Amino acid sequence: MAKKAAKRIGAKKAAKKAPAKKVSARKTSVKKAPAKKKVAKLVSKLEQAKRDLVIANRILAMEHVVDAYGHVSIRHPEDAGRFFVSRSLSPESVTVDDIVEYTLDGKAINDTRPPYLERFIHGAMYEKRPDVNNVIHAHAEATLPFGLTATPLRPVTHMAGAMGAEVPVWDIADKFGDGTNLLVTNRDQGLDLAAKLGQNRIVLMRGHGFSGVHANLIGLITMSVYLPVNARVLLESLRLGHVRYMSDAEVSGRGDNDPMAPAARRGWRMWAQKAGVGDLLADWDR
């Protein structure tokens, strides 16, 4: 027994001293799964136009240019004889599903939901102004005094220069009498308003609000946000005495017609994100 125990102890010591055999493991090449490419969801020009219109509604509501009332539209990007505007809904609540297509005479395309009564403003502006791609109608309180008095609304702040040097005033009573409710509820009234606008960008509506046009949506929204700001500044300035307005050269030198300019998109992006619709921005704005 003693001899067997000695042999086992000696074997263990030998095993400890013996160098461990290297096990040559065969390298197996594990192929990594190819990284998944991010597939961008393609959004058509038409779909993005509707998204932009939702963004515009939300921005105008957030900036108090419109409240429960007022509306903004965009000309159909593929058919100049049509335009998009929301169904009758407060701008703060508008979604892509609420956007309705109309002909220029105010008839909805395949949609029976209640429309805005004053959709005729938009159709008439697009009909009279082929250069226009966006229209707004709003009741911003600060602009109202200038449609009720002989004091003209003119630009005094650089951000409002896009409104143009001249802002005409339309009085519905001039052609349609003093028995209306001051609303533009038919095509004839819309065309008369558009005629008063002429080649300007803003027209005031006596006791009602204003309508405005622009070649691009970002330009329209920027102009509309700063229009009541300009009106408030002008009202305060008139209390102090002589006012120095922007010159025609200063107004025309703004160069605000490029919607892709970094400064233009900076404001558009910020407003959209603050209004909670940043996810609707075009890819290049995110």
Short mmCIF file of C-alpha atoms in Angstrom, two decimals:
data_model
loop_
_atom_site.label_atom_id
_atom_site.label_comp_id
_atom_site.label_asym_id
_atom_site.label_seq_id
_atom_site.Cartn_x
_atom_site.Cartn_y
_atom_site.Cartn_z
CA MET A 1 0.00 0.00 0.00
CA ALA A 2 2.83 2.38 0.92
CA LYS A 3 4.52 1.69 -2.43
CA LYS A 4 1.31 2.45 -4.36
CA ALA A 5 0.79 5.74 -2.48
CA ALA A 6 4.38 6.76 -3.19
CA LYS A 7 3.91 6.05 -6.89
CA ARG A 8 0.75 8.24 -7.00
CA ILE A 9 2.52 11.14 -5.27
CA GLY A 10 5.46 10.83 -7.66
CA ALA A 11 3.13 10.85 -10.68
CA LYS A 12 1.44 14.01 -9.46
CA LYS A 13 4.79 15.80 -9.01
CA ALA A 14 5.85 14.77 -12.48
CA ALA A 15 2.60 16.04 -13.92
CA LYS A 16 3.14 19.42 -12.27
CA LYS A 17 6.67 19.70 -13.65
CA ALA A 18 5.75 18.60 -17.17
CA PRO A 19 5.02 21.56 -19.45
CA ALA A 20 1.41 21.80 -20.50
CA LYS A 21 0.81 20.67 -24.01
CA LYS A 22 -0.20 23.43 -26.34
CA VAL A 23 -3.57 22.76 -27.79
CA SER A 24 -3.63 24.11 -31.29
CA ALA A 25 -7.20 25.19 -31.66
CA ARG A 26 -8.26 25.48 -35.23
CA LYS A 27 -9.24 29.06 -35.90
CA THR A 28 -12.76 29.26 -37.07
CA SER A 29 -13.61 32.40 -38.98
CA VAL A 30 -16.89 33.73 -37.72
CA LYS A 31 -18.52 35.90 -40.32
CA LYS A 32 -20.05 39.02 -38.89
CA ALA A 33 -23.53 39.83 -40.02
CA PRO A 34 -23.50 42.80 -42.38
CA ALA A 35 -24.50 46.03 -40.68
CA LYS A 36 -28.03 46.99 -41.44
CA LYS A 37 -28.20 50.00 -43.66
CA LYS A 38 -30.49 52.73 -42.56
CA VAL A 39 -33.17 52.90 -45.16
CA ALA A 40 -34.55 56.39 -45.35
CA LYS A 41 -38.26 56.53 -45.82
CA LEU A 42 -38.84 58.16 -49.16
CA VAL A 43 -41.32 60.99 -48.87
CA SER A 44 -42.85 62.27 -52.08
CA LYS A 45 -42.91 65.95 -52.95
CA LEU A 46 -46.66 65.90 -52.47
CA GLU A 47 -46.46 64.27 -49.04
CA GLN A 48 -43.77 66.69 -47.86
CA ALA A 49 -45.91 69.62 -49.03
CA LYS A 50 -48.71 68.40 -46.76
CA ARG A 51 -46.28 67.94 -43.88
CA ASP A 52 -44.93 71.43 -44.38
CA LEU A 53 -48.47 72.77 -44.30
CA VAL A 54 -49.05 71.08 -40.93
CA ILE A 55 -45.81 72.63 -39.65
CA ALA A 56 -46.97 76.03 -40.88
CA ASN A 57 -50.31 75.73 -39.06
CA ARG A 58 -48.62 74.75 -35.80
CA ILE A 59 -46.05 77.56 -36.00
CA LEU A 60 -48.68 80.21 -36.68
CA ALA A 61 -50.73 78.97 -33.72
CA MET A 62 -47.70 78.85 -31.42
CA GLU A 63 -46.70 82.40 -32.38
CA HIS A 64 -50.27 83.69 -31.90
CA VAL A 65 -50.64 84.85 -35.48
CA VAL A 66 -53.79 82.71 -35.59
CA ASP A 67 -55.93 81.39 -32.76
CA ALA A 68 -58.98 79.16 -33.20
CA TYR A 69 -59.49 80.94 -36.51
CA GLY A 70 -57.30 81.70 -39.49
CA HIS A 71 -55.77 79.40 -42.10
CA VAL A 72 -52.77 78.87 -44.35
CA SER A 73 -52.55 77.06 -47.69
CA ILE A 74 -50.08 75.77 -50.24
CA ARG A 75 -50.47 75.51 -53.99
CA HIS A 76 -50.49 71.94 -55.27
CA PRO A 77 -46.85 71.26 -56.26
CA GLU A 78 -47.92 69.30 -59.34
CA ASP A 79 -51.11 71.13 -60.40
CA ALA A 80 -51.17 74.94 -60.34
CA GLY A 81 -54.96 74.87 -60.60
CA ARG A 82 -55.37 73.34 -57.15
CA PHE A 83 -54.30 74.02 -53.59
CA PHE A 84 -54.18 72.37 -50.16
CA VAL A 85 -55.66 73.73 -46.95
CA SER A 86 -56.94 72.06 -43.80
CA ARG A 87 -60.56 71.12 -43.26
CA SER A 88 -62.39 73.49 -40.92
CA LEU A 89 -60.18 73.07 -37.87
CA SER A 90 -58.20 75.23 -35.47
CA PRO A 91 -54.60 75.51 -36.79
CA GLU A 92 -53.16 74.17 -33.54
CA SER A 93 -54.94 70.85 -34.14
CA VAL A 94 -54.16 70.29 -37.83
CA THR A 95 -52.54 66.99 -38.86
CA VAL A 96 -51.63 65.56 -42.26
CA ASP A 97 -54.94 63.67 -42.36
CA ASP A 98 -56.81 66.97 -42.13
CA ILE A 99 -55.35 68.42 -45.34
CA VAL A 100 -57.88 68.75 -48.16
CA GLU A 101 -57.30 69.40 -51.86
CA TYR A 102 -59.34 72.15 -53.55
CA THR A 103 -59.82 73.61 -57.01
CA LEU A 104 -59.31 77.37 -57.31
CA ASP A 105 -63.07 77.98 -57.17
CA GLY A 106 -63.20 76.45 -53.69
CA LYS A 107 -64.51 72.97 -54.46
CA ALA A 108 -63.08 70.09 -52.45
CA ILE A 109 -61.67 67.04 -54.25
CA ASN A 110 -63.16 63.82 -52.86
CA ASP A 111 -63.73 65.20 -49.38
CA THR A 112 -67.03 65.99 -47.68
CA ARG A 113 -65.75 67.28 -44.35
CA PRO A 114 -66.74 70.86 -43.40
CA PRO A 115 -64.45 73.39 -45.14
CA TYR A 116 -63.28 76.83 -44.08
CA LEU A 117 -65.87 79.41 -45.13
CA GLU A 118 -63.14 81.70 -46.39
CA ARG A 119 -61.34 79.17 -48.61
CA PHE A 120 -62.27 81.53 -51.45
CA ILE A 121 -59.51 83.89 -50.31
CA HIS A 122 -56.91 81.24 -51.15
CA GLY A 123 -58.36 80.20 -54.49
CA ALA A 124 -58.67 83.81 -55.66
CA MET A 125 -55.10 84.69 -54.66
CA TYR A 126 -53.71 81.69 -56.57
CA GLU A 127 -55.85 82.54 -59.57
CA LYS A 128 -54.79 86.20 -59.69
CA ARG A 129 -51.13 85.63 -58.78
CA PRO A 130 -49.34 82.83 -60.69
CA ASP A 131 -46.15 83.79 -58.80
CA VAL A 132 -47.72 82.89 -55.46
CA ASN A 133 -47.44 79.43 -53.89
CA ASN A 134 -48.68 80.14 -50.37
CA VAL A 135 -51.51 82.15 -48.83
CA ILE A 136 -52.43 83.08 -45.26
CA HIS A 137 -55.50 84.65 -43.71
CA ALA A 138 -55.34 85.69 -40.04
CA HIS A 139 -56.87 88.06 -37.50
CA ALA A 140 -53.73 89.27 -35.69
CA GLU A 141 -55.03 91.96 -33.36
CA ALA A 142 -52.07 94.32 -33.69
CA THR A 143 -52.76 94.83 -37.40
CA LEU A 144 -56.42 95.81 -36.97
CA PRO A 145 -55.98 99.55 -36.12
CA PHE A 146 -54.25 100.13 -39.46
CA GLY A 147 -57.27 98.77 -41.33
CA LEU A 148 -59.61 101.08 -39.42
CA THR A 149 -57.74 104.37 -39.65
CA ALA A 150 -55.90 106.46 -42.21
CA THR A 151 -52.53 105.56 -40.67
CA PRO A 152 -50.75 103.17 -43.04
CA LEU A 153 -49.06 99.96 -41.91
CA ARG A 154 -45.49 100.16 -43.15
CA PRO A 155 -42.29 98.27 -42.24
CA VAL A 156 -40.12 99.76 -39.51
CA THR A 157 -38.21 96.66 -38.35
CA HIS A 158 -35.81 94.70 -40.54
CA MET A 159 -37.47 91.32 -39.91
CA ALA A 160 -40.76 92.70 -41.23
CA GLY A 161 -39.33 94.10 -44.44
CA ALA A 162 -40.77 91.17 -46.39
CA MET A 163 -44.26 92.65 -45.94
CA GLY A 164 -43.39 95.19 -48.61
CA ALA A 165 -43.34 98.97 -48.62
CA GLU A 166 -47.06 99.33 -49.27
CA VAL A 167 -49.98 97.59 -47.53
CA PRO A 168 -53.39 98.37 -49.07
CA VAL A 169 -56.64 98.21 -47.10
CA TRP A 170 -59.67 96.34 -48.46
CA ASP A 171 -63.14 97.36 -47.30
CA ILE A 172 -65.75 94.75 -48.20
CA ALA A 173 -68.45 97.42 -48.01
CA ASP A 174 -67.02 99.31 -50.99
CA LYS A 175 -68.40 96.74 -53.42
CA PHE A 176 -70.66 94.44 -51.40
CA GLY A 177 -72.40 96.93 -49.12
CA ASP A 178 -72.57 97.30 -45.36
CA GLY A 179 -74.81 94.30 -44.77
CA THR A 180 -72.16 91.56 -44.86
CA ASN A 181 -70.53 89.86 -41.87
CA LEU A 182 -67.11 91.06 -43.14
CA LEU A 183 -66.19 87.48 -44.12
CA VAL A 184 -65.09 86.41 -47.61
CA THR A 185 -67.63 83.68 -48.28
CA ASN A 186 -67.78 83.50 -52.08
CA ARG A 187 -65.56 83.68 -55.13
CA ASP A 188 -66.54 87.23 -56.15
CA GLN A 189 -65.51 88.59 -52.78
CA GLY A 190 -62.27 86.62 -52.93
CA LEU A 191 -61.42 87.98 -56.37
CA ASP A 192 -62.16 91.55 -55.25
CA LEU A 193 -59.83 91.09 -52.28
CA ALA A 194 -57.13 89.67 -54.56
CA ALA A 195 -57.53 92.66 -56.89
CA LYS A 196 -56.96 95.01 -53.94
CA LEU A 197 -53.84 93.09 -52.97
CA GLY A 198 -52.47 93.66 -56.47
CA GLN A 199 -48.78 92.87 -56.64
CA ASN A 200 -48.26 93.47 -52.92
CA ARG A 201 -47.71 90.77 -50.29
CA ILE A 202 -50.11 91.92 -47.58
CA VAL A 203 -53.62 93.34 -47.72
CA LEU A 204 -55.47 94.50 -44.61
CA MET A 205 -59.18 93.78 -44.29
CA ARG A 206 -61.21 96.46 -42.54
CA GLY A 207 -62.34 95.26 -39.12
CA HIS A 208 -61.27 91.73 -39.92
CA GLY A 209 -57.56 91.01 -40.19
CA PHE A 210 -55.15 90.49 -43.04
CA SER A 211 -54.35 88.18 -45.94
CA GLY A 212 -50.87 87.60 -47.31
CA VAL A 213 -49.07 85.79 -50.08
CA HIS A 214 -45.55 84.57 -50.81
CA ALA A 215 -43.64 82.50 -53.33
CA ASN A 216 -42.54 80.00 -50.67
CA LEU A 217 -43.91 78.73 -47.37
CA ILE A 218 -40.94 79.60 -45.17
CA GLY A 219 -41.04 83.16 -46.48
CA LEU A 220 -44.77 83.39 -45.79
CA ILE A 221 -44.46 82.11 -42.23
CA THR A 222 -41.52 84.39 -41.40
CA MET A 223 -43.37 87.39 -42.83
CA SER A 224 -46.56 86.50 -40.96
CA VAL A 225 -44.81 86.03 -37.62
CA TYR A 226 -43.09 89.41 -37.80
CA LEU A 227 -46.01 91.35 -39.30
CA PRO A 228 -47.85 91.82 -35.96
CA VAL A 229 -44.52 92.44 -34.23
CA ASN A 230 -43.91 95.28 -36.67
CA ALA A 231 -47.45 96.58 -36.09
CA ARG A 232 -46.91 96.69 -32.32
CA VAL A 233 -43.57 98.46 -32.67
CA LEU A 234 -45.10 100.99 -35.06
CA LEU A 235 -48.06 101.65 -32.75
CA GLU A 236 -45.67 102.35 -29.86
CA SER A 237 -43.42 104.50 -32.02
CA LEU A 238 -46.32 106.65 -33.24
CA ARG A 239 -47.02 107.57 -29.63
CA LEU A 240 -43.53 109.04 -29.33
CA GLY A 241 -43.58 111.25 -32.40
CA HIS A 242 -42.01 111.13 -35.85
CA VAL A 243 -41.38 107.62 -37.17
CA ARG A 244 -38.67 106.70 -39.62
CA TYR A 245 -39.93 103.91 -41.88
CA MET A 246 -37.77 101.54 -43.88
CA SER A 247 -36.93 102.97 -47.29
CA ASP A 248 -38.01 101.27 -50.50
CA ALA A 249 -34.39 100.32 -51.12
CA GLU A 250 -34.10 98.78 -47.66
CA VAL A 251 -37.27 96.78 -48.24
CA SER A 252 -36.29 95.54 -51.70
CA GLY A 253 -32.74 94.73 -50.57
CA ARG A 254 -33.78 92.02 -48.14
CA GLY A 255 -33.34 89.14 -50.57
CA ASP A 256 -35.77 86.86 -48.71
CA ASN A 257 -36.94 84.77 -51.65
CA ASP A 258 -34.59 81.83 -51.12
CA PRO A 259 -36.24 79.22 -48.88
CA MET A 260 -33.01 77.20 -48.80
CA ALA A 261 -30.94 80.03 -47.33
CA PRO A 262 -29.43 78.98 -43.96
CA ALA A 263 -31.00 81.90 -42.11
CA ALA A 264 -34.46 81.08 -43.46
CA ARG A 265 -34.26 77.41 -42.55
CA ARG A 266 -32.82 78.19 -39.13
CA GLY A 267 -36.01 79.91 -38.06
CA TRP A 268 -38.24 77.32 -39.74
CA ARG A 269 -36.43 74.46 -37.98
CA MET A 270 -36.51 76.13 -34.56
CA TRP A 271 -40.20 77.00 -34.78
CA ALA A 272 -41.14 73.51 -35.97
CA GLN A 273 -39.29 71.87 -33.10
CA LYS A 274 -40.79 74.25 -30.52
CA ALA A 275 -44.26 73.58 -31.93
CA GLY A 276 -43.73 69.83 -31.48
CA VAL A 277 -43.72 68.89 -35.17
CA GLY A 278 -39.98 68.57 -35.79
CA ASP A 279 -40.55 64.98 -36.93
CA LEU A 280 -42.39 66.34 -39.99
CA LEU A 281 -39.42 68.37 -41.20
CA ALA A 282 -37.78 67.38 -44.47
CA ASP A 283 -34.65 65.23 -44.08
CA TRP A 284 -32.26 68.09 -44.76
CA ASP A 285 -33.79 70.10 -41.89
CA ARG A 286 -33.33 67.48 -39.18
#
